Coordinates of C-alpha atoms in Angstrom, one line a residue:
M1 CA 4.0 58.1 157.3
M2 CA 4.7 55.5 154.6
E3 CA 7.7 57.6 153.3
D4 CA 9.6 56.9 156.5
K5 CA 10.0 53.2 155.6
L6 CA 11.6 51.4 152.7
K7 CA 9.0 50.9 150.0
Y8 CA 8.6 49.5 146.6
P9 CA 7.9 51.8 143.7
E10 CA 4.9 51.1 141.5
D11 CA 5.6 49.8 138.0
Q12 CA 3.0 52.0 136.3
G13 CA 5.1 53.4 133.5
L14 CA 7.9 56.1 133.6
R15 CA 7.3 59.8 133.4
F16 CA 9.3 62.0 131.1
N17 CA 9.2 65.7 130.5
E18 CA 8.9 67.2 127.1
K19 CA 12.6 68.1 126.9
H20 CA 13.6 64.6 127.6
K21 CA 11.2 63.2 125.0
Q22 CA 12.8 65.4 122.4
N23 CA 16.3 64.2 123.4
V24 CA 15.1 60.6 122.9
L25 CA 13.7 61.4 119.5
S26 CA 16.9 63.3 118.5
A27 CA 18.8 60.0 119.1
I28 CA 17.1 58.5 116.1
K29 CA 18.6 58.7 112.7
K30 CA 17.9 62.0 110.8
G31 CA 15.2 61.7 108.2
N32 CA 12.8 59.5 110.2
V33 CA 9.2 60.5 110.3
I34 CA 7.8 61.3 113.7
H35 CA 4.0 61.7 114.3
L36 CA 2.8 63.3 117.5
K37 CA -0.4 61.7 118.4
K38 CA -3.1 62.4 121.0
P39 CA -3.2 60.3 124.2
G40 CA -5.2 57.1 124.1
S41 CA -6.7 55.2 126.9
V42 CA -6.7 51.5 127.9
K43 CA -8.6 50.4 131.0
G44 CA -9.2 54.0 131.8
R45 CA -5.4 54.8 131.9
K46 CA -3.9 57.5 129.7
I47 CA -0.8 56.7 127.6
W48 CA 1.2 59.7 126.3
Y49 CA 3.3 58.6 123.4
Y50 CA 5.3 59.3 120.3
T51 CA 4.7 57.0 117.4
I52 CA 8.2 56.6 115.8
A53 CA 8.6 55.5 112.2
A54 CA 12.2 54.5 112.1
A55 CA 14.8 51.9 111.1
S56 CA 18.1 52.9 112.6
L57 CA 21.0 51.8 114.8
F58 CA 19.0 53.2 117.7
L59 CA 16.2 50.7 117.1
A60 CA 18.8 47.9 116.9
F61 CA 20.1 49.0 120.3
I62 CA 16.7 49.1 122.1
A63 CA 15.7 45.8 120.5
S64 CA 18.7 43.8 121.6
S65 CA 21.6 45.8 123.0
Y66 CA 22.3 46.1 126.7
F67 CA 19.5 43.5 127.4
S68 CA 21.4 40.9 125.4
P69 CA 25.0 39.8 126.0
A70 CA 25.6 39.5 122.3
M71 CA 25.2 43.3 121.9
A72 CA 26.9 44.3 125.2
K73 CA 30.2 45.4 123.5
V74 CA 28.3 47.4 120.9
A75 CA 26.4 49.3 123.5
A76 CA 29.3 49.5 126.0
N77 CA 29.5 53.3 125.6
I78 CA 25.8 53.9 126.3
P79 CA 24.9 54.1 130.0
Y80 CA 22.5 51.3 130.8
F81 CA 19.7 53.5 132.3
S82 CA 19.8 56.0 129.4
L83 CA 19.3 53.1 127.0
F84 CA 16.5 51.7 129.2
I85 CA 14.7 55.1 129.1
K86 CA 15.0 55.1 125.3
Q87 CA 13.6 51.5 125.2
E88 CA 10.7 52.6 127.4
E89 CA 9.8 55.5 125.1
Y90 CA 9.8 53.1 122.2
K91 CA 7.6 50.6 124.1
Y92 CA 5.1 53.4 124.8
A93 CA 4.9 54.1 121.1
I94 CA 4.0 50.4 120.6
Y95 CA 1.4 50.6 123.3
A96 CA 0.0 53.6 121.4
V97 CA -0.4 51.5 118.2
L98 CA -2.0 48.7 120.2
S99 CA -4.4 51.2 121.8
D100 CA -5.4 52.5 118.4
V101 CA -6.1 49.0 117.0
V102 CA -8.1 48.1 120.1
Q103 CA -10.3 51.2 119.9
D104 CA -10.7 51.0 116.2
K105 CA -11.7 47.3 116.2
K106 CA -13.6 47.6 119.5
Y107 CA -11.7 44.7 121.0
D108 CA -12.5 44.0 124.7
V109 CA -8.9 44.0 126.0
Y110 CA -8.3 43.4 129.7
N111 CA -4.5 43.8 129.7
M112 CA -1.5 44.4 127.3
E113 CA 2.1 43.5 127.8
V114 CA 5.0 44.4 125.5
S115 CA 8.6 43.1 125.5
V116 CA 10.8 45.1 123.1
P117 CA 13.9 42.9 123.6
D118 CA 12.0 39.7 122.9
R119 CA 9.8 41.3 120.3
E120 CA 6.7 39.8 122.0
I121 CA 3.3 41.1 122.7
T122 CA 0.7 39.5 125.0
L123 CA -3.0 40.6 124.7
T124 CA -5.5 39.4 127.3
M125 CA -9.0 39.6 126.0
I126 CA -12.4 39.3 127.7
G127 CA -15.1 37.1 126.2
P128 CA -16.7 33.7 125.8
K129 CA -14.6 30.8 124.4
D130 CA -16.5 30.4 121.1
Q131 CA -16.2 34.1 120.3
F132 CA -12.5 34.2 121.3
K133 CA -11.7 31.3 119.0
N134 CA -13.0 33.1 116.0
I135 CA -11.5 36.5 116.7
K136 CA -8.0 35.5 117.7
P137 CA -6.5 35.2 114.2
D138 CA -8.0 38.6 113.3
V139 CA -6.5 40.2 116.4
I140 CA -3.0 38.9 115.5
K141 CA -3.3 39.9 111.8
N142 CA -4.7 43.4 112.6
V143 CA -2.1 44.3 115.2
N144 CA 0.9 43.1 113.1
A145 CA -0.5 45.0 110.1
E146 CA -0.6 48.3 112.1
L147 CA 2.8 47.7 113.6
T148 CA 4.3 47.1 110.2
A149 CA 2.5 50.2 108.8
Q150 CA 4.1 52.3 111.6
N151 CA 7.5 50.7 110.8
F152 CA 7.8 48.8 114.0
G153 CA 7.9 45.5 112.2
K154 CA 6.1 42.3 113.2
Y155 CA 6.0 40.9 116.8
E156 CA 5.3 37.5 118.2
I157 CA 1.7 38.0 119.4
T158 CA 0.1 35.8 122.1
V159 CA -3.6 36.3 122.6
K160 CA -5.1 35.0 125.9
R161 CA -8.7 34.9 127.1
V162 CA -10.2 35.6 130.5
S163 CA -13.8 35.2 131.5
P164 CA -16.1 38.3 131.7
D165 CA -16.4 37.4 135.4
V166 CA -12.9 39.0 135.8
R167 CA -14.5 42.4 135.9
E168 CA -15.4 43.6 139.3
P169 CA -18.9 45.1 139.5
A170 CA -18.9 48.8 140.1
H171 CA -19.5 49.7 143.8
D172 CA -22.1 52.4 144.3
L173 CA -21.5 54.3 147.6
T174 CA -24.2 53.8 150.2
P175 CA -25.8 57.0 151.7
E176 CA -23.7 56.4 154.8
E177 CA -20.5 56.1 152.8
K178 CA -21.3 59.3 150.8
Q179 CA -21.9 61.1 154.1
N180 CA -18.6 59.9 155.6
E181 CA -16.8 60.9 152.4
Q182 CA -18.3 64.4 152.6
K183 CA -17.4 64.7 156.3
S184 CA -13.8 63.6 155.6
N185 CA -13.4 66.2 152.9
E186 CA -14.9 68.9 155.1
L187 CA -12.7 68.2 158.1
Q188 CA -9.6 67.9 155.9
A189 CA -10.3 71.3 154.4
K190 CA -10.6 72.8 157.9
V191 CA -7.3 71.3 159.0
E192 CA -5.6 72.6 155.9
E193 CA -7.0 76.1 156.5
Y194 CA -5.8 76.1 160.1
L195 CA -2.3 74.9 159.1
K196 CA -2.0 77.6 156.4
K197 CA -3.4 80.4 158.6
N198 CA -1.0 79.6 161.4
K199 CA 2.0 79.2 159.0
Y200 CA 2.8 75.6 159.7
L201 CA 5.3 74.0 157.3
T202 CA 3.7 70.8 156.1
P203 CA 6.0 68.3 154.3
F204 CA 2.9 66.2 153.3
P205 CA -0.7 67.2 153.0
P206 CA -3.1 66.2 155.9
Q207 CA -5.3 63.2 155.5
V208 CA -8.7 62.5 157.1
R209 CA -10.6 59.2 157.0
I210 CA -14.0 58.8 158.4
N211 CA -15.7 55.5 157.9
K212 CA -17.3 52.7 159.9
M213 CA -13.9 51.2 160.6
E214 CA -12.0 54.2 161.8
H215 CA -11.9 58.0 162.5
Y216 CA -8.3 58.9 161.6
M217 CA -6.4 62.1 161.0
Y218 CA -2.8 62.4 159.8
V219 CA -0.9 65.7 160.0
S220 CA 2.7 66.2 158.9
I221 CA 4.8 69.1 160.3
A222 CA 8.4 70.2 160.0
K223 CA 10.9 68.5 162.3
T224 CA 11.8 72.0 163.7
E225 CA 8.2 72.9 164.6
K226 CA 7.8 73.8 168.4
R227 CA 4.0 74.0 168.5
K228 CA 3.1 70.3 168.3
A229 CA 1.0 70.4 171.6
E230 CA -0.8 73.5 170.4
L231 CA -1.6 71.8 167.1
E232 CA -2.9 68.6 168.8
Q233 CA -5.3 70.7 170.8
A234 CA -6.4 72.7 167.7
V235 CA -7.1 69.7 165.4
G236 CA -8.7 67.9 168.3
D237 CA -11.2 70.7 168.7
L238 CA -11.8 70.8 164.9
S239 CA -12.5 67.0 164.8
S240 CA -14.8 66.9 167.9
P241 CA -18.0 67.6 165.9
Y242 CA -17.2 64.6 163.7
G243 CA -16.8 62.1 166.5
D244 CA -15.1 61.6 169.8
K245 CA -12.9 58.6 168.9
F246 CA -10.5 60.2 166.5
K247 CA -7.0 58.9 166.2
I248 CA -4.9 62.0 165.6
D249 CA -1.5 61.1 164.2
I250 CA 0.9 64.1 164.1
R251 CA 4.4 63.4 162.8
K252 CA 7.5 65.5 162.3
S253 CA 9.4 65.2 159.0
D254 CA 12.7 66.6 157.8
M255 CA 11.9 69.3 155.2
T256 CA 15.3 68.9 153.6
A257 CA 14.6 65.2 153.0
R258 CA 11.1 66.0 151.7
Q259 CA 12.5 68.6 149.3
Q260 CA 14.9 66.0 148.0
E261 CA 12.1 63.5 147.6
I262 CA 10.1 66.0 145.5
R263 CA 13.2 66.6 143.3
W264 CA 13.7 62.9 142.7
G265 CA 10.0 62.4 142.0
K266 CA 9.8 65.1 139.4
N267 CA 11.2 62.8 136.7
N268 CA 10.4 59.6 138.5
I269 CA 14.1 58.8 138.9
I270 CA 13.4 56.2 141.6
G271 CA 10.9 54.5 139.3
I272 CA 13.4 54.4 136.5
L273 CA 16.0 52.8 138.8
G274 CA 13.6 50.1 140.1
S275 CA 12.1 49.3 136.7
G276 CA 15.4 49.3 134.9
L277 CA 17.1 47.0 137.3
R278 CA 14.2 44.5 137.2
E279 CA 14.0 44.7 133.4
N280 CA 17.6 43.4 132.9
K281 CA 17.8 39.7 133.9
E282 CA 21.6 40.0 134.1
F283 CA 21.2 42.1 137.3
K284 CA 19.4 39.2 139.0
V285 CA 17.3 41.6 141.0
R286 CA 14.6 40.2 143.3
G287 CA 13.7 43.3 145.3
F288 CA 14.1 47.1 145.2
S289 CA 13.3 49.5 148.0
Y290 CA 14.2 53.1 149.1
S291 CA 13.7 55.6 151.8
F292 CA 14.3 59.4 152.0
H293 CA 13.6 59.6 155.7
P294 CA 16.0 60.1 157.4
L295 CA 18.7 61.4 155.0
P296 CA 20.7 60.4 153.1
L297 CA 18.4 58.6 150.6
Q298 CA 18.8 54.9 151.1
I299 CA 18.5 52.7 148.0
E300 CA 18.4 48.9 148.7
V301 CA 18.7 46.3 145.9
K302 CA 18.2 42.6 146.6
I303 CA 19.7 40.1 144.3
S304 CA 19.3 36.3 143.9
L305 CA 22.9 35.4 144.7
E306 CA 24.3 34.6 148.1
S307 CA 26.5 37.4 149.5
Y308 CA 29.5 35.1 149.6
D309 CA 29.2 34.2 145.9
P310 CA 32.2 35.7 144.0
E311 CA 29.8 36.8 141.3
A312 CA 27.8 38.7 143.8
R313 CA 30.5 41.3 144.6
E314 CA 31.1 41.9 140.9
L315 CA 27.4 42.3 140.2
A316 CA 26.9 44.6 143.2
E317 CA 29.7 46.8 141.9
R318 CA 28.1 46.9 138.4
I319 CA 24.7 47.8 139.8
K320 CA 26.2 50.6 141.9
S321 CA 28.3 51.9 138.9
E322 CA 25.2 51.9 136.6
I323 CA 23.2 53.9 139.2
D324 CA 26.1 56.4 139.8
T325 CA 26.6 56.8 136.1
F326 CA 22.9 57.5 135.5
I327 CA 22.7 60.0 138.4
G328 CA 25.9 61.7 137.3
T329 CA 25.3 62.0 133.6
D330 CA 21.7 61.7 132.4
E331 CA 19.8 64.8 131.4
I332 CA 16.9 64.1 133.7
T333 CA 19.0 63.8 136.8
K334 CA 20.5 67.3 136.7
E335 CA 18.5 68.6 139.6
V336 CA 19.4 65.7 141.9
R337 CA 23.1 65.4 141.0
N338 CA 24.3 66.9 144.2
D339 CA 21.9 65.1 146.5
P340 CA 23.4 62.5 148.9
Y341 CA 22.4 58.9 148.5
E342 CA 23.7 55.5 149.4
V343 CA 23.2 52.2 147.5
T344 CA 23.3 48.9 149.4
V345 CA 23.1 45.5 147.6
I346 CA 21.8 42.6 149.6
G347 CA 22.3 39.0 148.9
K348 CA 19.8 36.1 148.9
D349 CA 21.0 35.3 152.5
K350 CA 19.9 38.8 153.6
K351 CA 23.5 39.9 154.1
K352 CA 25.1 43.1 152.7
I353 CA 27.5 42.5 149.8
Q354 CA 30.7 44.4 150.6

């Protein structure tokens, strides 16, 4: 299973529960106006957000504090990752404004990027060159007008163009692909029913893939399970009507490790660590990976300094300290505070920094 190996979290935005959002908002100076808005969508992806109308010390922090050496002393008493979370909430609010403008003006936007510390926005639009040249000034004007109206202030806006060819044509399933998809779902449902009926503990849900390239089945069971041979026979019998060349992959996983993985995934804690470390250039992070299997959770951070560099040890200690502080103090890490984990920092020469 992929979870048994070190892996890179996807940077697709951080997830926060309602209580944490309220904590973020309460950090803003009293008297600010907060508008709760409905989710928008860009490229088919929903963005949940709070639009914040504010001008306070908090906004000064997220605009330049921990991410800028000049403000390091001012923000010294604010844990880095807590500040990073607040900045991400603020960034999502800006994405919300951009989404509103894009939908209202019917702009054909392929991608949007926001840098709060640099106060920069990059919009990549789809269209022919002649049309792009005429619309570019209006895009910049309309976006900044709405940002100003929502009390975010003006941003340096870069508008780029990509050809309409960038869009991949929609793929319609062939009759054979539709049939294989139906068979995969059918067999997977039968396996799930068998596992439930016979009271197997399943750390991960079963997976079935039937296509012209493979006939594959993955089943995860608890490490303490004694009936593996019986299960192999049963799922083999279930799969026989769907083909005789099935690869049946039954793996045992530690339920304790899986439960810890679920706890850490609840508030996307690993995602916050990975994204937060990459965001701050001072950390010099070039890679981030983790593994819950086997326990304890292993977090590996790769930096761009050689392991023997005197600065590397100091930086490794700072990274570990920031992670420990976040896990030990932040509101969203309460449920994982007693979970074991180890942080290893690796130098550019692939050696562990002691």
